[in-house]
Structure formats: C-alpha cells, structure tokens
Amino acid sequence: MVYDDGQPPRRVVITGLGTVTSIGLGAPAFLAGLRTGRSGVKPITTFDTTGFAHANGCEVADFDPREWIHRIDTTELGRATQFSVAAAGMAVADAGLTPQELGERRVLVSVGTTDAESGDLDGLARTQLDEGPERWAPGVVRRAQAGRLSSAVVRELGLVDVEALTIPTACAAGNYAIGSGFDAIRSGEVEAALCGGADAVCRKTFAGFYRLGTIAPEVCQPFDKDRKGILTGEGAGVLLLESLESARARGARIYAEVLGYGLNCDAHHPVAPDQDSLARCMEVAHRNAGVKAEDVDFISAHGTGTRANDVTEAGAIRQVFDTPPPTISIKSMIGHSMGAASALAAAACALAITEDFIPPTVNHRETDPECALDCVPNEARAARLDVVQNNALAFAGNNAVLILGRVREAA
Amino acid sequence: MSPLVISAWSATSPFGVGADPFRAGLEAGRSAVEPVDRETHPGPFEQAALVPEFTAARYVGKKGTRTMDRVTALAVTTVGGLVKDLTDELAAHPEQTGLVLGTGSGSVQSIMDFTRDSLVGERPYHVDPARFPNTVMNRAAGQGAIWHRIKGPNTTVAGGTLTGLLALSYAVRLLRGGHCGRVLCGAAEEYSTQRAWLEWHGRAEEERDTPLGEGSAVFLVESAEAAEAAGRTALAAIGAVRFRACAEPEGAATARRTLADCVRGALDAAGVGPENVRAVLPLAGGGPLATQEAAAVRDALGEARPRWTRLRDLVGDTSAAATSLQLAAALAESGDRGLAPGEAALITGVDRDGMVGCAVLTGAGARR
C-alpha cells in the first residue's frame, strides 16, 4: 500500500502510557498491580447503593484531579473527563514530551467511552425529581457531554493543530480509539496520537447490569467455573502513539509496536455476543496486522466474567487458534472499566511486552471446562512476548481486536 | 488510492423523511420551525423543528420497535434510505460496508428516564431490562447495523456540533486504512424534553431562544473507482476535513483566527483556491461565535463571493446532527449530478468547547 503522499505506511509505536485505575495511578503503579495480581474491588461509594443486595465495584480511590489537571478548573470537568485528561497528561509526560513539544505537532486525540458523563446525568435526574429541571446547575449541564472527553484533553495540553474525537462505542471503545490513532499515524495524517478510553462508575449502568443479573456479589472471576458476573469499574487508559521514525529520532523509549487491528459488527443481537462473528474479527485483525494465529503469544481477553461472554469468547478463540495461547483477563483485578477497559488492557499488553511477563487472572479457583483456557491463574508468569492480542466486545455486537508486538529491527 | 467520494445521501429532517423533501424545503427557503405541542413536549421551548409525524412504528415498522427510542428510529430510517440501493452489495459482502454514526451523548431521554426509574422504583433495580441498551451511546449505530444487516466496522462518534464532520473524518480514515470498501456515515439527533432542558441550561444567554431541531443525514462514502464500478454518480469528492483548537476557548475572538487557519489549511489540502468555493454552509450557531465563524470564512476566502446557506434558520439547532445536515444541504443544492468540476463547497462549524472544523467538498471530475 502507498498513501497519497507517495510514502509507504509508517510503523506505529507506543511511547507513552497514562493509566488511572483502581489498582494504581500512573504506569509504574499499574505495572506493580498487574505483576502482583492486586485487586481493586471494594464497596461502591459513588452513588447511594441502598436497596441493592450487593454493590461491590472497582472505583478509583484517592484520585485528586487537581494533582493532575492544571490549566482547566476541575469543576468544569465530569469525573470521566477528569480521568481522561489526567491519563493523557501522564502519557505525554511518560513519553518524555512536554505539552509544548506535542503542541508543535499535528495531533489526533481519540477517547473511547461507554457512558461519558452519565454520572452527571444521574445527578441531574435526581435534581429534576427533587426540585425540577429549572434548578439544574449550568456548569454540570455543560460538562455532561461525551465530546468533552477528548476536547478537554486538547484544552488542558494547549494543543492547536488537532482533531478531538470521542468514540462512544461502548465497552470496545478503547480499542476503536487506538485503532483510529494507528490509522492516522500510519498514513502520515498526524504526527502523534493520544488515544484510549475513559469511564466513571454510575448508577444508571450499575442498575442496568444488576437488573440483568450480571453483577457479581463479591469478586470478578473470568473463566472460572463458579464465576458470577462483572464488577463495574472505572478509570482511563491513554496511549501516546507516534511513528517509529519519530520515536527513534528523539531517542524515545518504545513500549511496543501497534501492528494492526480489526473491527466488525455481529448485526445480530443487541446484547448477546456472537461466536462466529468474534472469530472473524480476530482473523480480520491478524490479516490487518500481518500476523498468523500461531504468532500470538498471549491474549488479553475481553473476559468480563459473565457466563455468556466467557464461553462465547473462549469458543471463538478455539475456533481461530488450533492451540490457544495463554488467555487472561485483567478485569479480574480492575473490574469492567467500560470504555476504558480495552485501552487499559492495551496498556497492560504494552507493559507485558516491555517487562517480559503475562499478567494473571486473579480470584481463580477452577477453570470452567467449557472455557478450557490457560488463564494464567492468580500469579503472573514470566514470558518473552513478541505478538499479543487484545480483545474487546461491546453491546450492539461491536467487536474490536488490537494486535501489538515487540519492535523488531527489520521493517 | 483513487479519491474518496460521496455517491449517495439520505436525510430525515424537519422537512420530512427522505432527500426529496429536504431538497424541496431548502429550495423554498421555508422555515420548519413551529409551535410545539406543550402536552407532548413540556420544557423550556415553545417552538421547535420536528420531523413531521415521525414515529418508529410509522417509519421503521410496528414489529420490534416497541422500545426503540426516537434517535435510533431516526438513524435506522435514514440509513434505510441509502441501503435500498445497496441490497446486492450488502447481501454478497455485508462485512465490506461500515456504519459510522455521530451522536451528542446518545439519547439523553433514554439515559435519564432509566436513572429516574431506578430512583423512584420500589427497588433501585426496578428498571426495564429491554430499555437498558437504549442508554448506551452506540445503540443507534448498532440497531442500524442489525436492522439493515451491515457487518463491517460499526462506530459511534461524538464531538458536539462538529460531530458530523468528525464522523466524515473518521470514515475517511477507516477507508484509507483498508478496513472496508464503503462506509455509510452521518449523524442523528432527536428532539426530547431532556435534550431541550440540557440545551437550555448549556447555552449562553444570547443563544437561549434559538429553537431546537432534530434529524439525521447519512452519506455513502467510497472510492471514486468503487462508485464507478457500481454505476453510482460521484456527487462530490471529499477534498479535506480539518480541525483546529482555539488557544483560548473562552474568548470568542480567537475562534475567528483559528477557523480561518483551519479553512486555509483545508483548501490547501484539497488543492482548491478560494475562488472555486461556490457555496458556504456555516453552522451559524448564533451569538458571538456565529459572528466569528462568518468573519473567519470571509477572511479565508478573500474576494470570493460564494452563496451562503444558513440551514439553522430553517431547521433549528440540530446539535450533533447539524454539520451532517449542512453537508447534506451542500449536496442537495448541487442537484442530481453533484458538484461540477472546479466547483467546491465549504462546510464549517465552531463548537462551544473551543474546537473548530471544516470540510471541503469538490466536483468529483468525470461526469457521466
């Protein structure tokens, strides 16, 4: 393939990571959590949980937005946007760039989400019941829009030559956002991309999943025969992407290369996943990335811990892989952080490649024979990884599979 | 790769369902703003531009639409207006068609109704599980795919009033990246009481009274080569889609300089001189930002004297659907054969959050 400017596709690498999670703020803390199998689960405090028989979640504790956000008044930002902006700032610093240096480049900011600021909409719904919609606070109304998740990153960093794109493709949105960043750098359209996902725990989504019977009472146990469902979580993961050439020219540390990605849509059921369609999405991703199934050293699964997801996903993996590689779910540690989930999982994959280990699936007692995967139970495993696969599924049958790899010298 | 073109479009607007009523309303310069029925639509506005007599049951069908919300029905209907010409392609290779749909924040009505049920019910989980997917922002795109069997990439895009331009930019990137052969791309916005209140509180004082509109526009984007192979007329080539950020988003004065730079960059990238721009379709949002927007376009175009179409005067503030409907208006104005060679149309937008954007459509060249 040759692009319009006559150049072959650029190779795309990850040089900065920003992570806001229930097991630690910043890439070093997140890495330590992944290595030791830390769990972020605790009782939910974001909203009043009275009336729910159980309400554990994976909230981000000890997050003071003013520690991370300096230009914007943090009250102008909803909680998910605060996470997004904080993670973007971390990613820029982690890449060894200043906002000014980034501001001299053409940039794409793409942030995925499931609920954006639905937490603020919950609050407005409460006010509407108690006092009427006339009493809403304009500042809360203005910040309660999905577009803010990316435009606030632009404002905080003072970027100018930039596109601010929010991708609300639900629980696969992080991979979508990273994919769009990959395409934009590969074609030479932009010089850097800040891409990932962000979400905050909210009543609306907890109540919905609870009603569907998919909220686990205590912990999240992907692929375990006694798994009881998801735990809603929150946070943000943002990756700084640039071309390999640009990273080398400035002597940047390179975590991993983005090899490619695949998207497809089941176009079948609004909430139930489709095994054949997911298997096809993995094949599309392999083709786009120029890898074969047998090259993949481990899979970071969507792995929500529900009956429907885990059996369908394991089935799709076995359909594509003669011998499935180790397949883990970091949701066992950080819960389901919705739009942030696949972005944080991609950050985990990048760290795994750099640090030579596979993160564990914690809370694991006995693997469900229907899943029959090596989920690296409870303890991280040392491994040299060349190619890793990051799965994401969403309501509406939206599948997104991202492929990362160790940077090799030869092009 | 051959240039990317728009080879078909469809619109659901306050002028009615389909491209024809949209074109007719635009030509007549008729305002679709009317007094709202205060019983059905309590809220801060007395006037609005609604899609006339639009319901899911009427336009999507009675079966399977009991819980379908309005924005989803608008999107499914508009996409339906395009897929009728793609039946064979969708049947043979459903995964080769993508669907990219812009939204504000999904259906805020669906989201907030669901929370209300959780707050007022006997138990906080006494909510309707069938309506839970409506509260997730990719619902309209997902239902569009299910309804019309579209199995390629399915993406939801958001970015305030620039949403339609962002959807187009995303679609271009998807096609250039080789992820599918054609993309149906656009945006949808519904009128609802919750949206009306949110807009009312979110706006600056001087914009308060602009009536809300609703609607959806969707485009078929593919390579010129693919359009020709399928026997479709390339109505316009996508010259460029560009964005910039104001250094000081609060000061409207910077919007003028920022958008002027953005337009110059887009014209350059499209290889179009200011004199080629025959039509300008601004967001024209009202208040100081609209004045800055108009000034920026004049700064960038210099002596050129294009035709200006302010769609918002006719169909109200359509929020996330606005820039998609402006794109549709540019195509509607250019007739069945599309933009003539050497002719360009400029679509612009300025968002309250400090982002600006524009698209340059050009004559696709070869005429058949």
PDB file of C-alpha atoms in Angstrom, chain A residues 206-400:
ATOM      1  CA  PHE A 206     -24.871  -0.441  37.657  1.00  0.00           C
ATOM      2  CA  ALA A 207     -28.679  -0.653  37.909  1.00  0.00           C
ATOM      3  CA  GLY A 208     -28.907  -1.951  34.330  1.00  0.00           C
ATOM      4  CA  PHE A 209     -26.342  -4.706  34.762  1.00  0.00           C
ATOM      5  CA  TYR A 210     -27.763  -5.565  38.192  1.00  0.00           C
ATOM      6  CA  ARG A 211     -31.223  -5.955  36.665  1.00  0.00           C
ATOM      7  CA  LEU A 212     -29.769  -8.265  34.005  1.00  0.00           C
ATOM      8  CA  GLY A 213     -28.342 -10.392  36.838  1.00  0.00           C
ATOM      9  CA  THR A 214     -24.779  -9.907  35.664  1.00  0.00           C
ATOM     10  CA  ILE A 215     -23.223  -8.138  38.690  1.00  0.00           C
ATOM     11  CA  ALA A 216     -21.036 -10.432  40.778  1.00  0.00           C
ATOM     12  CA  PRO A 217     -21.757 -10.198  44.513  1.00  0.00           C
ATOM     13  CA  GLU A 218     -18.113 -10.157  45.582  1.00  0.00           C
ATOM     14  CA  VAL A 219     -15.332 -10.571  43.057  1.00  0.00           C
ATOM     15  CA  CYS A 220     -14.864 -10.965  39.291  1.00  0.00           C
ATOM     16  CA  GLN A 221     -13.674 -14.456  38.222  1.00  0.00           C
ATOM     17  CA  PRO A 222     -13.262 -14.656  34.463  1.00  0.00           C
ATOM     18  CA  PHE A 223     -13.174 -18.213  33.032  1.00  0.00           C
ATOM     19  CA  ASP A 224     -13.776 -19.763  36.490  1.00  0.00           C
ATOM     20  CA  LYS A 225     -16.464 -22.425  36.706  1.00  0.00           C
ATOM     21  CA  ASP A 226     -18.031 -20.514  39.630  1.00  0.00           C
ATOM     22  CA  ARG A 227     -17.878 -17.070  38.049  1.00  0.00           C
ATOM     23  CA  LYS A 228     -20.810 -14.849  38.925  1.00  0.00           C
ATOM     24  CA  GLY A 229     -20.514 -11.890  36.612  1.00  0.00           C
ATOM     25  CA  ILE A 230     -18.916  -8.492  36.238  1.00  0.00           C
ATOM     26  CA  LEU A 231     -17.932  -5.782  38.670  1.00  0.00           C
ATOM     27  CA  THR A 232     -18.407  -2.291  37.332  1.00  0.00           C
ATOM     28  CA  GLY A 233     -15.201  -0.305  37.411  1.00  0.00           C
ATOM     29  CA  GLU A 234     -13.779   2.973  36.214  1.00  0.00           C
ATOM     30  CA  GLY A 235     -10.632   4.744  35.127  1.00  0.00           C
ATOM     31  CA  ALA A 236      -8.824   5.765  31.983  1.00  0.00           C
ATOM     32  CA  GLY A 237      -6.064   4.479  29.787  1.00  0.00           C
ATOM     33  CA  VAL A 238      -4.380   6.737  27.227  1.00  0.00           C
ATOM     34  CA  LEU A 239      -1.536   5.748  24.886  1.00  0.00           C
ATOM     35  CA  LEU A 240       0.766   8.133  23.097  1.00  0.00           C
ATOM     36  CA  LEU A 241       1.387   6.846  19.585  1.00  0.00           C
ATOM     37  CA  GLU A 242       3.904   8.158  17.062  1.00  0.00           C
ATOM     38  CA  SER A 243       5.797   6.785  14.101  1.00  0.00           C
ATOM     39  CA  LEU A 244       8.804   4.543  14.720  1.00  0.00           C
ATOM     40  CA  GLU A 245      10.894   7.063  12.820  1.00  0.00           C
ATOM     41  CA  SER A 246       9.776   9.902  15.088  1.00  0.00           C
ATOM     42  CA  ALA A 247      10.380   7.844  18.248  1.00  0.00           C
ATOM     43  CA  ARG A 248      13.870   6.854  17.122  1.00  0.00           C
ATOM     44  CA  ALA A 249      14.732  10.396  16.057  1.00  0.00           C
ATOM     45  CA  ARG A 250      14.079  11.697  19.561  1.00  0.00           C
ATOM     46  CA  GLY A 251      15.534   8.663  21.327  1.00  0.00           C
ATOM     47  CA  ALA A 252      12.228   7.782  22.981  1.00  0.00           C
ATOM     48  CA  ARG A 253      11.615   4.605  24.967  1.00  0.00           C
ATOM     49  CA  ILE A 254       9.366   2.324  22.927  1.00  0.00           C
ATOM     50  CA  TYR A 255       6.955   0.043  24.752  1.00  0.00           C
ATOM     51  CA  ALA A 256       5.582  -1.801  21.748  1.00  0.00           C
ATOM     52  CA  GLU A 257       4.551  -1.511  18.150  1.00  0.00           C
ATOM     53  CA  VAL A 258       0.907  -1.351  17.088  1.00  0.00           C
ATOM     54  CA  LEU A 259       0.758  -3.967  14.345  1.00  0.00           C
ATOM     55  CA  GLY A 260      -2.870  -3.562  13.371  1.00  0.00           C
ATOM     56  CA  TYR A 261      -6.474  -4.037  14.350  1.00  0.00           C
ATOM     57  CA  GLY A 262      -9.795  -5.372  13.146  1.00  0.00           C
ATOM     58  CA  LEU A 263     -13.386  -4.240  13.605  1.00  0.00           C
ATOM     59  CA  ASN A 264     -16.674  -5.866  12.740  1.00  0.00           C
ATOM     60  CA  CYS A 265     -20.294  -5.966  13.801  1.00  0.00           C
ATOM     61  CA  ASP A 266     -22.412  -9.031  14.582  1.00  0.00           C
ATOM     62  CA  ALA A 267     -25.507  -7.206  13.284  1.00  0.00           C
ATOM     63  CA  HIS A 268     -27.439  -9.869  15.124  1.00  0.00           C
ATOM     64  CA  HIS A 269     -28.357  -9.288  18.781  1.00  0.00           C
ATOM     65  CA  PRO A 270     -28.337  -6.084  20.844  1.00  0.00           C
ATOM     66  CA  VAL A 271     -26.532  -7.600  23.838  1.00  0.00           C
ATOM     67  CA  ALA A 272     -25.591 -11.268  23.291  1.00  0.00           C
ATOM     68  CA  PRO A 273     -22.190 -11.880  21.654  1.00  0.00           C
ATOM     69  CA  ASP A 274     -21.826 -13.998  18.506  1.00  0.00           C
ATOM     70  CA  GLN A 275     -19.018 -16.563  18.436  1.00  0.00           C
ATOM     71  CA  ASP A 276     -18.556 -16.817  14.661  1.00  0.00           C
ATOM     72  CA  SER A 277     -18.541 -13.069  14.233  1.00  0.00           C
ATOM     73  CA  LEU A 278     -15.979 -12.577  17.016  1.00  0.00           C
ATOM     74  CA  ALA A 279     -13.784 -15.270  15.456  1.00  0.00           C
ATOM     75  CA  ARG A 280     -13.972 -13.424  12.133  1.00  0.00           C
ATOM     76  CA  CYS A 281     -12.961 -10.192  13.842  1.00  0.00           C
ATOM     77  CA  MET A 282      -9.799 -11.879  15.188  1.00  0.00           C
ATOM     78  CA  GLU A 283      -8.982 -13.086  11.678  1.00  0.00           C
ATOM     79  CA  VAL A 284      -9.534  -9.609  10.267  1.00  0.00           C
ATOM     80  CA  ALA A 285      -7.161  -8.205  12.907  1.00  0.00           C
ATOM     81  CA  HIS A 286      -4.488 -10.817  12.148  1.00  0.00           C
ATOM     82  CA  ARG A 287      -4.705 -10.016   8.456  1.00  0.00           C
ATOM     83  CA  ASN A 288      -4.533  -6.260   9.058  1.00  0.00           C
ATOM     84  CA  ALA A 289      -1.517  -6.733  11.358  1.00  0.00           C
ATOM     85  CA  GLY A 290       0.240  -9.192   9.059  1.00  0.00           C
ATOM     86  CA  VAL A 291       0.451 -11.941  11.692  1.00  0.00           C
ATOM     87  CA  LYS A 292      -0.761 -15.534  11.866  1.00  0.00           C
ATOM     88  CA  ALA A 293      -2.714 -17.009  14.746  1.00  0.00           C
ATOM     89  CA  GLU A 294       0.287 -19.151  15.772  1.00  0.00           C
ATOM     90  CA  ASP A 295       2.406 -15.980  16.172  1.00  0.00           C
ATOM     91  CA  VAL A 296       0.244 -14.721  19.056  1.00  0.00           C
ATOM     92  CA  ASP A 297       1.988 -15.292  22.406  1.00  0.00           C
ATOM     93  CA  PHE A 298      -0.869 -14.344  24.691  1.00  0.00           C
ATOM     94  CA  ILE A 299      -4.393 -12.968  24.527  1.00  0.00           C
ATOM     95  CA  SER A 300      -5.758 -10.261  26.746  1.00  0.00           C
ATOM     96  CA  ALA A 301      -9.393 -11.325  26.652  1.00  0.00           C
ATOM     97  CA  HIS A 302     -12.491  -9.197  26.971  1.00  0.00           C
ATOM     98  CA  GLY A 303     -13.111 -11.714  29.804  1.00  0.00           C
ATOM     99  CA  THR A 304     -15.918  -9.989  31.690  1.00  0.00           C
ATOM    100  CA  GLY A 305     -16.667 -12.936  33.975  1.00  0.00           C
ATOM    101  CA  THR A 306     -20.229 -13.425  32.755  1.00  0.00           C
ATOM    102  CA  ARG A 307     -21.447 -16.788  31.558  1.00  0.00           C
ATOM    103  CA  ALA A 308     -22.327 -15.501  28.075  1.00  0.00           C
ATOM    104  CA  ASN A 309     -19.117 -13.630  27.408  1.00  0.00           C
ATOM    105  CA  ASP A 310     -16.554 -16.102  28.644  1.00  0.00           C
ATOM    106  CA  VAL A 311     -17.947 -19.206  26.936  1.00  0.00           C
ATOM    107  CA  THR A 312     -18.541 -17.362  23.643  1.00  0.00           C
ATOM    108  CA  GLU A 313     -15.133 -15.700  23.683  1.00  0.00           C
ATOM    109  CA  ALA A 314     -13.308 -18.918  24.568  1.00  0.00           C
ATOM    110  CA  GLY A 315     -15.199 -20.674  21.782  1.00  0.00           C
ATOM    111  CA  ALA A 316     -14.214 -18.010  19.269  1.00  0.00           C
ATOM    112  CA  ILE A 317     -10.570 -18.259  20.366  1.00  0.00           C
ATOM    113  CA  ARG A 318     -10.594 -22.027  19.911  1.00  0.00           C
ATOM    114  CA  GLN A 319     -12.181 -21.546  16.510  1.00  0.00           C
ATOM    115  CA  VAL A 320      -9.252 -19.377  15.373  1.00  0.00           C
ATOM    116  CA  PHE A 321      -6.353 -20.927  17.310  1.00  0.00           C
ATOM    117  CA  ASP A 322      -5.514 -24.639  16.995  1.00  0.00           C
ATOM    118  CA  THR A 323      -3.689 -24.320  20.303  1.00  0.00           C
ATOM    119  CA  PRO A 324      -4.889 -21.224  22.122  1.00  0.00           C
ATOM    120  CA  PRO A 325      -2.106 -19.243  23.800  1.00  0.00           C
ATOM    121  CA  PRO A 326      -2.415 -18.183  27.467  1.00  0.00           C
ATOM    122  CA  THR A 327      -5.554 -16.041  27.712  1.00  0.00           C
ATOM    123  CA  ILE A 328      -6.035 -13.695  30.652  1.00  0.00           C
ATOM    124  CA  SER A 329      -8.464 -11.042  31.851  1.00  0.00           C
ATOM    125  CA  ILE A 330      -7.281  -8.014  33.787  1.00  0.00           C
ATOM    126  CA  LYS A 331     -10.957  -7.398  34.643  1.00  0.00           C
ATOM    127  CA  SER A 332     -10.332  -9.853  37.475  1.00  0.00           C
ATOM    128  CA  MET A 333      -8.179  -7.095  39.002  1.00  0.00           C
ATOM    129  CA  ILE A 334      -9.708  -3.773  37.893  1.00  0.00           C
ATOM    130  CA  GLY A 335     -13.290  -4.808  37.137  1.00  0.00           C
ATOM    131  CA  HIS A 336     -15.040  -3.740  33.960  1.00  0.00           C
ATOM    132  CA  SER A 337     -13.986  -0.163  33.370  1.00  0.00           C
ATOM    133  CA  MET A 338     -16.319   0.014  30.337  1.00  0.00           C
ATOM    134  CA  GLY A 339     -14.970   2.386  27.661  1.00  0.00           C
ATOM    135  CA  ALA A 340     -11.597   2.433  29.412  1.00  0.00           C
ATOM    136  CA  ALA A 341     -11.383  -1.363  29.560  1.00  0.00           C
ATOM    137  CA  SER A 342      -9.710  -2.211  26.264  1.00  0.00           C
ATOM    138  CA  ALA A 343      -7.471   0.874  26.460  1.00  0.00           C
ATOM    139  CA  LEU A 344      -6.221  -0.193  29.891  1.00  0.00           C
ATOM    140  CA  ALA A 345      -5.863  -3.760  28.627  1.00  0.00           C
ATOM    141  CA  ALA A 346      -3.810  -2.429  25.694  1.00  0.00           C
ATOM    142  CA  ALA A 347      -1.597  -0.549  28.169  1.00  0.00           C
ATOM    143  CA  ALA A 348      -1.237  -3.800  30.131  1.00  0.00           C
ATOM    144  CA  CYS A 349      -0.232  -5.623  26.921  1.00  0.00           C
ATOM    145  CA  ALA A 350       2.385  -2.969  26.164  1.00  0.00           C
ATOM    146  CA  LEU A 351       3.813  -3.297  29.682  1.00  0.00           C
ATOM    147  CA  ALA A 352       3.761  -7.088  29.404  1.00  0.00           C
ATOM    148  CA  ILE A 353       5.840  -6.932  26.214  1.00  0.00           C
ATOM    149  CA  THR A 354       8.328  -4.494  27.739  1.00  0.00           C
ATOM    150  CA  GLU A 355       8.624  -6.292  31.063  1.00  0.00           C
ATOM    151  CA  ASP A 356       8.505  -9.905  29.818  1.00  0.00           C
ATOM    152  CA  PHE A 357       5.545 -11.207  31.784  1.00  0.00           C
ATOM    153  CA  ILE A 358       1.922 -12.243  31.392  1.00  0.00           C
ATOM    154  CA  PRO A 359      -0.459 -10.626  33.906  1.00  0.00           C
ATOM    155  CA  PRO A 360      -2.541 -13.133  35.877  1.00  0.00           C
ATOM    156  CA  THR A 361      -6.276 -13.778  36.065  1.00  0.00           C
ATOM    157  CA  VAL A 362      -6.861 -13.428  39.809  1.00  0.00           C
ATOM    158  CA  ASN A 363      -9.661 -14.808  42.012  1.00  0.00           C
ATOM    159  CA  HIS A 364      -9.299 -18.061  40.088  1.00  0.00           C
ATOM    160  CA  ARG A 365     -10.139 -21.402  41.668  1.00  0.00           C
ATOM    161  CA  GLU A 366     -11.171 -23.840  38.965  1.00  0.00           C
ATOM    162  CA  THR A 367     -11.261 -23.272  35.223  1.00  0.00           C
ATOM    163  CA  ASP A 368     -14.639 -23.793  33.595  1.00  0.00           C
ATOM    164  CA  PRO A 369     -14.255 -26.847  31.318  1.00  0.00           C
ATOM    165  CA  GLU A 370     -16.492 -25.048  28.828  1.00  0.00           C
ATOM    166  CA  CYS A 371     -13.828 -22.332  28.566  1.00  0.00           C
ATOM    167  CA  ALA A 372     -10.782 -24.612  28.891  1.00  0.00           C
ATOM    168  CA  LEU A 373      -8.156 -21.925  28.514  1.00  0.00           C
ATOM    169  CA  ASP A 374      -4.869 -21.393  30.316  1.00  0.00           C
ATOM    170  CA  CYS A 375      -5.850 -18.177  32.069  1.00  0.00           C
ATOM    171  CA  VAL A 376      -2.548 -17.801  33.992  1.00  0.00           C
ATOM    172  CA  PRO A 377      -4.336 -18.277  37.317  1.00  0.00           C
ATOM    173  CA  ASN A 378      -3.537 -15.956  40.213  1.00  0.00           C
ATOM    174  CA  GLU A 379       0.220 -15.495  39.627  1.00  0.00           C
ATOM    175  CA  ALA A 380       1.916 -13.505  36.875  1.00  0.00           C
ATOM    176  CA  ARG A 381       4.111 -15.606  34.596  1.00  0.00           C
ATOM    177  CA  ALA A 382       7.498 -14.688  33.114  1.00  0.00           C
ATOM    178  CA  ALA A 383       7.442 -14.912  29.326  1.00  0.00           C
ATOM    179  CA  ARG A 384       9.092 -13.309  26.338  1.00  0.00           C
ATOM    180  CA  LEU A 385       6.309 -11.943  24.174  1.00  0.00           C
ATOM    181  CA  ASP A 386       6.603 -10.959  20.537  1.00  0.00           C
ATOM    182  CA  VAL A 387       2.966 -10.635  19.483  1.00  0.00           C
ATOM    183  CA  VAL A 388      -0.044 -10.078  21.752  1.00  0.00           C
ATOM    184  CA  GLN A 389      -3.745  -9.778  21.042  1.00  0.00           C
ATOM    185  CA  ASN A 390      -6.219  -7.562  22.896  1.00  0.00           C
ATOM    186  CA  ASN A 391      -9.918  -8.458  22.512  1.00  0.00           C
ATOM    187  CA  ALA A 392     -12.866  -6.159  23.074  1.00  0.00           C
ATOM    188  CA  LEU A 393     -16.601  -6.701  22.648  1.00  0.00           C
ATOM    189  CA  ALA A 394     -19.465  -4.303  23.166  1.00  0.00           C
ATOM    190  CA  PHE A 395     -23.230  -4.144  23.318  1.00  0.00           C
ATOM    191  CA  ALA A 396     -24.667  -3.885  19.798  1.00  0.00           C
ATOM    192  CA  GLY A 397     -22.286  -6.597  18.593  1.00  0.00           C
ATOM    193  CA  ASN A 398     -19.346  -4.251  18.145  1.00  0.00           C
ATOM    194  CA  ASN A 399     -16.089  -6.219  18.138  1.00  0.00           C
ATOM    195  CA  ALA A 400     -12.586  -4.720  18.105  1.00  0.00           C
TER     196      ALA A 400
END
